[in-house]
GROMACS .gro file of C-alpha atoms in nm:
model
  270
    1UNK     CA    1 -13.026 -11.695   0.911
    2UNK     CA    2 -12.745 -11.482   0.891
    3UNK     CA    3 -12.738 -11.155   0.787
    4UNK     CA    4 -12.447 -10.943   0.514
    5UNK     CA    5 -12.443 -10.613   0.375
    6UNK     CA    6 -12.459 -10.525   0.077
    7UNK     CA    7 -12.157 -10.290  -0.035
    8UNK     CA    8 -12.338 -10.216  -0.378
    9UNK     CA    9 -12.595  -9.900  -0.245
   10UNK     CA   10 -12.235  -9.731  -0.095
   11UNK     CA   11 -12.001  -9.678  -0.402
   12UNK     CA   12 -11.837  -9.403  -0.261
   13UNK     CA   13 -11.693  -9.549   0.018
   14UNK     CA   14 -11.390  -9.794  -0.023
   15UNK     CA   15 -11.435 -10.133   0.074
   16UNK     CA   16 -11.155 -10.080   0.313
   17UNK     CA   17 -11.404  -9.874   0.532
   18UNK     CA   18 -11.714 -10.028   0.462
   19UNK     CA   19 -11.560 -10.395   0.590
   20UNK     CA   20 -11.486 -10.288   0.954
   21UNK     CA   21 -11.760 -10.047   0.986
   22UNK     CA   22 -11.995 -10.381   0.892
   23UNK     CA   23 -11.865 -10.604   1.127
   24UNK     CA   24 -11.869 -10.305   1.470
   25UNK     CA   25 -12.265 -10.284   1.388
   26UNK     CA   26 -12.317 -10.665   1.441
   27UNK     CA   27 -12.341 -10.797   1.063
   28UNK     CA   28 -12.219 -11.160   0.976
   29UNK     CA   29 -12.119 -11.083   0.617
   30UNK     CA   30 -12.074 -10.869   0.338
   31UNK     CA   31 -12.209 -10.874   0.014
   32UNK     CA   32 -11.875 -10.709  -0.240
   33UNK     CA   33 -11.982 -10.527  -0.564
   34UNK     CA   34 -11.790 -10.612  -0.863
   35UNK     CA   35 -11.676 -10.241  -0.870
   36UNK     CA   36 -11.515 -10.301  -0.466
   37UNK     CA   37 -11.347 -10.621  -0.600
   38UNK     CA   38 -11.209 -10.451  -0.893
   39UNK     CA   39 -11.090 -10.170  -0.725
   40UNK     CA   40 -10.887 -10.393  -0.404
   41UNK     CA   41 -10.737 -10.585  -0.682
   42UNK     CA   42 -10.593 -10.294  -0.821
   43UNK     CA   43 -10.440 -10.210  -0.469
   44UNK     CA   44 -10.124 -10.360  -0.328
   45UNK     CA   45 -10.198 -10.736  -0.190
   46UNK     CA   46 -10.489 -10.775  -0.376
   47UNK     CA   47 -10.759 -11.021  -0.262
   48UNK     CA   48 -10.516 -11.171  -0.042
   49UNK     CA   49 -10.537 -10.860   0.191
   50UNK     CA   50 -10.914 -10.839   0.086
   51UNK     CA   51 -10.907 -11.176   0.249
   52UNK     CA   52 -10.706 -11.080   0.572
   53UNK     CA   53 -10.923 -10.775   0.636
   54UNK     CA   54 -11.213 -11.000   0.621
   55UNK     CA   55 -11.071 -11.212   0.848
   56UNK     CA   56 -10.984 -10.961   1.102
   57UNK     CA   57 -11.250 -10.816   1.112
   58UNK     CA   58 -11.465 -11.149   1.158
   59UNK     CA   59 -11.673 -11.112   0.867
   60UNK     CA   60 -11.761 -11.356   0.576
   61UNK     CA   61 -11.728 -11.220   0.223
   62UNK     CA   62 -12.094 -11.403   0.135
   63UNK     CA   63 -12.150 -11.301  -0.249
   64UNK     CA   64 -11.957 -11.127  -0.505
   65UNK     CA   65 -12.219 -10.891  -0.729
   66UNK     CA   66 -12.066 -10.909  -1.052
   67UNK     CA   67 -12.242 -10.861  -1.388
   68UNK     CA   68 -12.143 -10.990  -1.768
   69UNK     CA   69 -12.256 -11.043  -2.093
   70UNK     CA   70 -12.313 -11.277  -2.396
   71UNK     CA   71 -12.669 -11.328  -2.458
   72UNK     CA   72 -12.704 -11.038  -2.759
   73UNK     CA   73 -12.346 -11.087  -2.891
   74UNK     CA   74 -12.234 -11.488  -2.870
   75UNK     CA   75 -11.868 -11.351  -2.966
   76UNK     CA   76 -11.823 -11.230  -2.655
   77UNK     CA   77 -11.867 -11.568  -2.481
   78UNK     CA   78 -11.483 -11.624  -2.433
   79UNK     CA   79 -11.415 -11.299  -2.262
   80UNK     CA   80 -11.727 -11.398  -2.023
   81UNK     CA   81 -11.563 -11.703  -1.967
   82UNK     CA   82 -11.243 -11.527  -1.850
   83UNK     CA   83 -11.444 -11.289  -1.611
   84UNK     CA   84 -11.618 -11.581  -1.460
   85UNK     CA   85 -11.293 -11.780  -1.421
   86UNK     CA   86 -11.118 -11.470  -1.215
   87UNK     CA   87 -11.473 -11.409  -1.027
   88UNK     CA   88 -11.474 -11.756  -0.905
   89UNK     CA   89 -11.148 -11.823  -0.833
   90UNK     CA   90 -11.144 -11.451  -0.591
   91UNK     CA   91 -11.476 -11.655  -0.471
   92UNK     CA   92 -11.272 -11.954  -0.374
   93UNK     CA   93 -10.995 -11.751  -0.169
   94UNK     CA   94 -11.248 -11.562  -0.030
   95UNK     CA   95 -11.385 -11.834   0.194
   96UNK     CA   96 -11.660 -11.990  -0.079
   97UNK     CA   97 -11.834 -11.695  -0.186
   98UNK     CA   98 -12.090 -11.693  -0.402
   99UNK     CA   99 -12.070 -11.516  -0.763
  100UNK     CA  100 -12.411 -11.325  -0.868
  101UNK     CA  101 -12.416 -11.289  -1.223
  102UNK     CA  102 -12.632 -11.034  -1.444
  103UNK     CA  103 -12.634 -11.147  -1.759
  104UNK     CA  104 -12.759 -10.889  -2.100
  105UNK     CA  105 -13.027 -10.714  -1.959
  106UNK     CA  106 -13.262 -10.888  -2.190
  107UNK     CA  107 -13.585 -10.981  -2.026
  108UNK     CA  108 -13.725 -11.330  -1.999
  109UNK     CA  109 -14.055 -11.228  -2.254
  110UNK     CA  110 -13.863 -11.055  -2.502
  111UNK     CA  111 -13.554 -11.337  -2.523
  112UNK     CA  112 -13.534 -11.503  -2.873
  113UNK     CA  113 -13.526 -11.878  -2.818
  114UNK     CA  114 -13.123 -11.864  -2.950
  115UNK     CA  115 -13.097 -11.626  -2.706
  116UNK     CA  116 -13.190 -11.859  -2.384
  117UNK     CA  117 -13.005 -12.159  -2.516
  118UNK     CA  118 -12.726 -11.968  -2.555
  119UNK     CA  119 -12.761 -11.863  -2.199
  120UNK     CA  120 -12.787 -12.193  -2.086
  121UNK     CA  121 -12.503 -12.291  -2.296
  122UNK     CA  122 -12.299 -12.004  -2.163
  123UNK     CA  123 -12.405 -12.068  -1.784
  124UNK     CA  124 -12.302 -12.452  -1.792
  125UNK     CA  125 -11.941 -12.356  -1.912
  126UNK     CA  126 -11.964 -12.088  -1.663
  127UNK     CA  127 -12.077 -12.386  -1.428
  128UNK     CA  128 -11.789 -12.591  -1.465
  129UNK     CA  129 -11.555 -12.336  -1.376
  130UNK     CA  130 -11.767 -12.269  -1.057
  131UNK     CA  131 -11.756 -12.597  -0.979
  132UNK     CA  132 -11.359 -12.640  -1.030
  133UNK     CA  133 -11.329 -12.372  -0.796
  134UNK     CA  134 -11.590 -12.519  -0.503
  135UNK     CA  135 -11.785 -12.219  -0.535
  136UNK     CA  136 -12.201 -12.164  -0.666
  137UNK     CA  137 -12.303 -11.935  -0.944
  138UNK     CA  138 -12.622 -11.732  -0.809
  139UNK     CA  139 -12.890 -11.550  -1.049
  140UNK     CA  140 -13.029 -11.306  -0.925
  141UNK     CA  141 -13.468 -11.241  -0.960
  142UNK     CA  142 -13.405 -10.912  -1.131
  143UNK     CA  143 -13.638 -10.681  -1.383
  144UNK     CA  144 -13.456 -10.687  -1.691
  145UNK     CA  145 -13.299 -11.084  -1.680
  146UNK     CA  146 -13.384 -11.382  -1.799
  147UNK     CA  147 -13.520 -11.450  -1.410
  148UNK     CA  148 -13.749 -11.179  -1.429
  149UNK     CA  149 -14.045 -11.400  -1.309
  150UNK     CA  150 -14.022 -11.733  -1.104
  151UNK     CA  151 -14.179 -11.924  -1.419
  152UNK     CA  152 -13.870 -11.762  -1.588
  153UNK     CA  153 -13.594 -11.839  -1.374
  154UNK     CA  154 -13.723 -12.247  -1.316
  155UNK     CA  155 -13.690 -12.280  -1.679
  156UNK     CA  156 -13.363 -12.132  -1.679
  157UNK     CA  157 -13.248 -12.370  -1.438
  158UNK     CA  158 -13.353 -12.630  -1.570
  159UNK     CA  159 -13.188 -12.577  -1.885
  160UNK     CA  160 -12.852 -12.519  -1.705
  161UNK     CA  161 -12.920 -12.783  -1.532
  162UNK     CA  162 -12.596 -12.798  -1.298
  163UNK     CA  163 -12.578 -12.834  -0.939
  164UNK     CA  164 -12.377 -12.530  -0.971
  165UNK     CA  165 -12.673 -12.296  -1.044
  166UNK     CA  166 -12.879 -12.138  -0.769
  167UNK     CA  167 -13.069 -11.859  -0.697
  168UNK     CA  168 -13.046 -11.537  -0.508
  169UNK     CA  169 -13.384 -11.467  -0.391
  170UNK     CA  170 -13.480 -11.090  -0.414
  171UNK     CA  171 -13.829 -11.093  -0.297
  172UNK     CA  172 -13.887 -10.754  -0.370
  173UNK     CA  173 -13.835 -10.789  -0.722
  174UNK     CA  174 -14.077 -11.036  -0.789
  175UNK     CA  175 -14.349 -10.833  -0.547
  176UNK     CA  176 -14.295 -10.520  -0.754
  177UNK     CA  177 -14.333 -10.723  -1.040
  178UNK     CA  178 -14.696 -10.887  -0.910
  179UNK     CA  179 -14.584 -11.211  -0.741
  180UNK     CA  180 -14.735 -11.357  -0.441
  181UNK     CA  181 -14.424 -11.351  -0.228
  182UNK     CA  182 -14.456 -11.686  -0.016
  183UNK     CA  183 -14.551 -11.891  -0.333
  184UNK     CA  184 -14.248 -11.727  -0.515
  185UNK     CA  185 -14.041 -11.861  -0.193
  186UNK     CA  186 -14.205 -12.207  -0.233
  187UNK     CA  187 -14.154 -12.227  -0.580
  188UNK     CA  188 -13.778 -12.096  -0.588
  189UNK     CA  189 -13.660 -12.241  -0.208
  190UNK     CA  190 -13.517 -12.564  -0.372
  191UNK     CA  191 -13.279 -12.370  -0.523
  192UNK     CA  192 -13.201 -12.062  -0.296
  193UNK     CA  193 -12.855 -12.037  -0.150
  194UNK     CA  194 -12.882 -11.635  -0.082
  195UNK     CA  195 -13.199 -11.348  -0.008
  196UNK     CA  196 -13.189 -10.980  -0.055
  197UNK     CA  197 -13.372 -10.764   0.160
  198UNK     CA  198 -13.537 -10.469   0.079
  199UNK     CA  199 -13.875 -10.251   0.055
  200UNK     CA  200 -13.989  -9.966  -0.185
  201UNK     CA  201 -14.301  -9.830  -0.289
  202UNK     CA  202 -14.449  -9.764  -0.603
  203UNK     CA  203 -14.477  -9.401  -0.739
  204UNK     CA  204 -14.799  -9.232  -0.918
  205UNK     CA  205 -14.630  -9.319  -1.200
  206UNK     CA  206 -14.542  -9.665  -1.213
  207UNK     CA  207 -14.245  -9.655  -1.097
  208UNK     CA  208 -14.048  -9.773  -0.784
  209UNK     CA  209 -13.899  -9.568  -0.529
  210UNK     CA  210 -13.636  -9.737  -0.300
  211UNK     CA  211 -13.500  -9.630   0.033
  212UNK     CA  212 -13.797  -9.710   0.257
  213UNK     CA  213 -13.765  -9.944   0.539
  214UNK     CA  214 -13.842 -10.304   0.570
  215UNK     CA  215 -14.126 -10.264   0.830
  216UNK     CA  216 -14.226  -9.933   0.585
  217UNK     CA  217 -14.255 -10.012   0.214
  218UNK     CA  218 -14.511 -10.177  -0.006
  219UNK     CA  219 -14.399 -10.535   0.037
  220UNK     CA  220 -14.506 -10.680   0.413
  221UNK     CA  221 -14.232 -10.836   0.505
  222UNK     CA  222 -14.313 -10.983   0.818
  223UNK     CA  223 -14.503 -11.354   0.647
  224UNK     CA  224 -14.179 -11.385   0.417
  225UNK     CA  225 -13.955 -11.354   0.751
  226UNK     CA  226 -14.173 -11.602   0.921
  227UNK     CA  227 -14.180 -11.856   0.670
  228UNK     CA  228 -13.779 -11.826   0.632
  229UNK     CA  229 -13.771 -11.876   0.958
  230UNK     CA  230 -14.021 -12.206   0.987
  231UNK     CA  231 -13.763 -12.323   0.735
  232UNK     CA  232 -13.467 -12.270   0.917
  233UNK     CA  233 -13.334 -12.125   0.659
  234UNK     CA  234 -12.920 -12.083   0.743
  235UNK     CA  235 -12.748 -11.878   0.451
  236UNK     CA  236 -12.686 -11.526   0.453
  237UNK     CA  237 -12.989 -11.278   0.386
  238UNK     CA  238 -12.832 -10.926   0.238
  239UNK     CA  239 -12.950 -10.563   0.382
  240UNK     CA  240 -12.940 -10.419   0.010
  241UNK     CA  241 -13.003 -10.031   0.086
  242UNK     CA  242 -13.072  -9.799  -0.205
  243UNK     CA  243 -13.112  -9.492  -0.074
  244UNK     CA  244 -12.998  -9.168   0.185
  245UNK     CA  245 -12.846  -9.265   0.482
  246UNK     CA  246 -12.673  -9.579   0.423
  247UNK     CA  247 -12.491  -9.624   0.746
  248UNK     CA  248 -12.797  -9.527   0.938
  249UNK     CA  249 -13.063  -9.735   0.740
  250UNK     CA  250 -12.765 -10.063   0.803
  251UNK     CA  251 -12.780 -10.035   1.196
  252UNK     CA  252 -13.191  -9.920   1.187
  253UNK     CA  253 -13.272 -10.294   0.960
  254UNK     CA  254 -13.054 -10.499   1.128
  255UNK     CA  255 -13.122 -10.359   1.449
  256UNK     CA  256 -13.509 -10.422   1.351
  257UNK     CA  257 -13.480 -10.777   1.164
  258UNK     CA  258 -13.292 -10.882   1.483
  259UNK     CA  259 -13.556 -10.742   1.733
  260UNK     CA  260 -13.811 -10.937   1.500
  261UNK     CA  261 -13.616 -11.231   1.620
  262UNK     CA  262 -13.609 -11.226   1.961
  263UNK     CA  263 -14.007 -11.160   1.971
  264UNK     CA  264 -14.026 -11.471   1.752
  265UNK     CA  265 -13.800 -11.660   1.955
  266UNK     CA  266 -13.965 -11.515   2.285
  267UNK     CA  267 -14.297 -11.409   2.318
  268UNK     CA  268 -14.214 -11.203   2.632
  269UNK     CA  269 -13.937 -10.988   2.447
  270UNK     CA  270 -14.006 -10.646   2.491
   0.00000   0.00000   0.00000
């Protein structure tokens, strides 16, 4: 397993910073909001010298985080279709990332049935420009999509139905949402190219509160981590940090997830 950062809980920062701060604490990759990418293409050199500060500073640019939409209005389609084209072909120069889409933030229960085949529909065209470029197309398990529940996001694959299509596997998400964690995992590993980690806990009220550790929040993390790990699981899992502190929470969970390593690896450790 190798571990990225997501760039999406640190907005304020430019990606500029945020690339070779990464890489000093010990991460393997970065995980580049849409909002990053938009703003280095702007810049002189564009994703060219996005690339060659990745590359000098040793990290892999592992997902782009990059929302659109089409499901509530099918006339915008054609100007999803150009986003995804750009998205995937930044993807392709930057190594193979992958490209996490949002789509309308219409959930899986309250989805007409026009409204999921024209996701499907949209996805496969999105597909084959994914696939012209060598790069995967990643949906997210996300409140508020059409992969709101594991049920949810199989069917949605399967009416893609393009090698293309995989998942990014936020654990969380589904927890918050009442899942059993490791039979989400064994229901959605087929298809998982890419894991978010992170913890929250649930308010009085309902809601959820982020910002809490992985070893502190509602979700144990520890039997997820093992049974990653039984299945030698080699993509990049993303430190997604919503909260104060960003820099210190990056070194404090990697430095943790990395301890939690070595104790599995040796018993002795420590």
């Amino acid at each position: 397993m190798r571990l990225s950062l997501c760039s999406t809980g640190n907005k304020d920062e430019a990606l500029e910073s945020i690339i070779p701060r990464a890489a000093r604490i010990g991460y393997d990759g970065i995980e580049i909001w849409q909002g990053h990418l938009d703003a280095c293409l702007d810049a002189d050199g564009g994703v060219e010298r996005l690339s060659g500060l990745l590359r000098d500073s040793g990290l892999q640019a592992s997902v782009i985080a990059a929302s659109t939409a089409f499901i509530a209005e099918e006339e915008r389609l054609p100007q999803a279709l150009d986003q995804a084209k750009q998205l995937c072909g930044c993807a392709r120069k930057l190594g193979g990332a992958h490209v996490r889409l949002f789509l309308d933030w219409i959930g899986s229960a309250e989805a007409t049935e026009a409204q999921w085949i024209r996701a499907a529909q949209g996805l496969k065209a999105i597909c084959r420009t994914a696939e012209q470029n060598g790069v995967f197309i990643i949906m997210e398990t996300h409140h508020g999509q059409l992969t709101d529940t594991t049920p949810a996001t199989l069917r949605l694959l399967e009416l893609v139905d393009s090698p293309q299509l995989k998942v990014n596997l936020d654990i969380y998400n589904l927890f918050h949402m009442g899942e059993n964690p490791l039979q989400a995992l064994q229901a959605l590993w087929p298809h998982t190219v890419n894991i978010h980690l992170k913890n929250g806990r649930h308010s009085p009220e309902g809601k959820v509160r982020y910002g809490y550790p992985l070893r502190e929040g509602d979700m144990d993390f520890m039997p997820f981590l093992r049974q990653i790990r039984q299945l030698e699981y080699g993509g990049f899992a993303a430190i997604e940090w919503f909260g104060d502190s960003y820099w210190d929470a990056a070194e404090s969970e990697l430095r943790w997830l990395k301890e939690t390593e070595r104790a599995w690896s040796n018993p002795g450790f420590g």
